[in-house]
mmCIF file of C-alpha atoms and ligand atoms in Angstrom:
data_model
loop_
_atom_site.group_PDB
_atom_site.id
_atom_site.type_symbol
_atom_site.label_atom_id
_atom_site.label_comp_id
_atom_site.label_asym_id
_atom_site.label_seq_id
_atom_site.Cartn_x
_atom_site.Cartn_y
_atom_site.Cartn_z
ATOM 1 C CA UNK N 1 -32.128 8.985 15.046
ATOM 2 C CA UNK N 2 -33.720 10.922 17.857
ATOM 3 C CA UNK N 3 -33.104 7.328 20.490
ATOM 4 C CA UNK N 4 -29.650 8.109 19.587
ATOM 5 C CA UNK N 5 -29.101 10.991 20.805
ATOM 6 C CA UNK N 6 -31.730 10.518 24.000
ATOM 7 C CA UNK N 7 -28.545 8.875 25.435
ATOM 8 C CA UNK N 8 -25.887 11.512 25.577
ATOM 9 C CA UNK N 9 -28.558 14.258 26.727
ATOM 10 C CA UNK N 10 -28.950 11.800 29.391
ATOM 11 C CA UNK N 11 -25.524 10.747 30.471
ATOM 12 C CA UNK N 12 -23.966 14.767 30.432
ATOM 13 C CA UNK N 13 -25.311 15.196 33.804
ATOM 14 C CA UNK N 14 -23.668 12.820 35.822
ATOM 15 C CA UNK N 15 -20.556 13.275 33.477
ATOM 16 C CA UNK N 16 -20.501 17.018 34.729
ATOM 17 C CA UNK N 17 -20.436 15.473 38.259
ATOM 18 C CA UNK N 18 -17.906 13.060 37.926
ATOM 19 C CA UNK N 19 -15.551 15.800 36.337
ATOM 20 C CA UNK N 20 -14.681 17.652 39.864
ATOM 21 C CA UNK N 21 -16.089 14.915 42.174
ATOM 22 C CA UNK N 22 -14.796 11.644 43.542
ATOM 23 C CA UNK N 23 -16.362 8.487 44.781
ATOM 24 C CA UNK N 24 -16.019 6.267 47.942
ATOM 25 C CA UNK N 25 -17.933 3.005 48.540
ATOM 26 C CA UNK N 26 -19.158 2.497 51.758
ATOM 27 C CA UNK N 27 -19.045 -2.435 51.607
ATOM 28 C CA UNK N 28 -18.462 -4.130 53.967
ATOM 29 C CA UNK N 29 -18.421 -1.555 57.184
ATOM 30 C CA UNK N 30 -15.304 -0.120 55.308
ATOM 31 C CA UNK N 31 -14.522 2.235 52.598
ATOM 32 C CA UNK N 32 -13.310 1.077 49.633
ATOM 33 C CA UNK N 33 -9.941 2.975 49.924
ATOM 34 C CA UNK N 34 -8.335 3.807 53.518
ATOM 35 C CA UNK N 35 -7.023 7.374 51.831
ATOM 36 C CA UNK N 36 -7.662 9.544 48.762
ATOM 37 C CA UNK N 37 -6.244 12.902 47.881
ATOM 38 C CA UNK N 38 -8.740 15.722 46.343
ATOM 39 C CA UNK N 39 -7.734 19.459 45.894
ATOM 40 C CA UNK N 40 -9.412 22.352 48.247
ATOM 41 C CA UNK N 41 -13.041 22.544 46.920
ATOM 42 C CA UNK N 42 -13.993 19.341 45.857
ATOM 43 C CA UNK N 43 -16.501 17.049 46.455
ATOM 44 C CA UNK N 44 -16.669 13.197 47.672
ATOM 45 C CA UNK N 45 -19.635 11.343 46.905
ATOM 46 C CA UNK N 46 -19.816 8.259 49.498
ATOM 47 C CA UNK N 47 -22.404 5.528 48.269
ATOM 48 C CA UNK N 48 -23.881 3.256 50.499
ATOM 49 C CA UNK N 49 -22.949 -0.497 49.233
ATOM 50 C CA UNK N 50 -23.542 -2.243 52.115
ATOM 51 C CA UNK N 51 -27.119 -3.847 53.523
ATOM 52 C CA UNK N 52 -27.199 -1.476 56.403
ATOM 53 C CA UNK N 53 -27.170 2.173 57.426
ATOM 54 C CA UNK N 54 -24.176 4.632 57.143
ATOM 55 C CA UNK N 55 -23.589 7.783 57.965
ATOM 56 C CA UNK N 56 -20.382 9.824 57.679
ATOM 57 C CA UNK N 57 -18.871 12.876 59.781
ATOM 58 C CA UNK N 58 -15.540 14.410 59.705
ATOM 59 C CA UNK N 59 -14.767 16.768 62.796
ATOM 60 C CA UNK N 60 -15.159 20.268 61.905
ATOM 61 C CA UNK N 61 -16.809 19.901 58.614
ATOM 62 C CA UNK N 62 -20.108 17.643 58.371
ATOM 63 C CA UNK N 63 -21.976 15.464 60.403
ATOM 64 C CA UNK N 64 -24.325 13.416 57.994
ATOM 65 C CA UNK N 65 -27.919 12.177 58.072
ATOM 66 C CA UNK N 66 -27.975 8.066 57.918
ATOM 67 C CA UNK N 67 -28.221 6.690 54.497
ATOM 68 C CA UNK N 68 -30.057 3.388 53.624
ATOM 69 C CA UNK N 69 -28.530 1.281 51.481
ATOM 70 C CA UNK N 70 -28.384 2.909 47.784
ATOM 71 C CA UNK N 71 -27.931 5.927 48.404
ATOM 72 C CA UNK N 72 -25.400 8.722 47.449
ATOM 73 C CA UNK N 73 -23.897 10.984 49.510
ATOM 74 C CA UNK N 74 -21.983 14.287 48.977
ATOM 75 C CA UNK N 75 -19.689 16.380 51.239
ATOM 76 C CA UNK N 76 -17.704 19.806 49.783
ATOM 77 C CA UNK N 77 -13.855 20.089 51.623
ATOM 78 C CA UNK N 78 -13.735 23.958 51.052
ATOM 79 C CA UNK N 79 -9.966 23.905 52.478
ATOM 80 C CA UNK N 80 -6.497 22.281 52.471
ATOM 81 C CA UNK N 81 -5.707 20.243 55.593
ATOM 82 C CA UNK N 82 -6.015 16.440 56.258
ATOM 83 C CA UNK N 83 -9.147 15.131 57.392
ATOM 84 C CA UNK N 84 -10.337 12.193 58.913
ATOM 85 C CA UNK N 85 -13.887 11.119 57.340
ATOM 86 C CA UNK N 86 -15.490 8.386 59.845
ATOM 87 C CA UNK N 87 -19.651 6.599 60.567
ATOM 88 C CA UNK N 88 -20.646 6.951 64.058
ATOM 89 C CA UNK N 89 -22.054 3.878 63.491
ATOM 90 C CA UNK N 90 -19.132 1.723 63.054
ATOM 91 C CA UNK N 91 -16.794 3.589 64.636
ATOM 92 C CA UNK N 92 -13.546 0.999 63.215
ATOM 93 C CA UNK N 93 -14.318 2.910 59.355
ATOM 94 C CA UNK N 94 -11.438 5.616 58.846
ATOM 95 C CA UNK N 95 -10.969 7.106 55.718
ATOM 96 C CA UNK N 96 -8.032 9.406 55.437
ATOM 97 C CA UNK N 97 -8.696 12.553 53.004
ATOM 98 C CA UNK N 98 -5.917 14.835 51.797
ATOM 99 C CA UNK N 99 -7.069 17.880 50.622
ATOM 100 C CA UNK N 100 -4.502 19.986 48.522
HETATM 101 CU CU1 CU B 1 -21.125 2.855 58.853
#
């Protein structure tokens, strides 16, 4: 009985997350949608799929470390407005975030 319930304790965490924040995958030097609409405060998580370095910046707002492959990113957009979310590293990624 006690295995059983290891599981939820476990999984509430990243449940909690999920709840107000979004995900982008970062394959293929592209993200995995070209726009996404979130409300003023929320969170995108960007997770590095590919086999390379990312990094993410959107003018104004943040200007990320490089992530290695694997790893998890996560950027607040305190306020309404459209931003444009790019990787200094391959400057052709664009993604376009609406933020209500
Ligand atoms: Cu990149």
């Amino acid at each position: 009985m006690k295995k059983r319930l290891l599981l939820p304790l476990l999984l509430a965490p990243a449940l909690a997350l999920a709840d107000d924040a979004h995900t982008v995958i970062q394959k293929g030097r592209r993200f995995s949608v070209p726009d996404i609409a979130i409300r003023a405060g929320e969170s995108l998580t960007f997770t590095n799929n590919d086999e390379f370095i990312h990094q993410i910046y959107a003018t104004g707002l943040f200007d990320s470390e490089e992530r290695a492959p694997g790893q998890n990113l996560t950027e607040a957009f305190p306020t309404a407005g459209t931003f444009e979310v790019r990787c200094h590293i391959h400057p052709k990624m664009k993604l376009v975030v609406h933020v209500n």
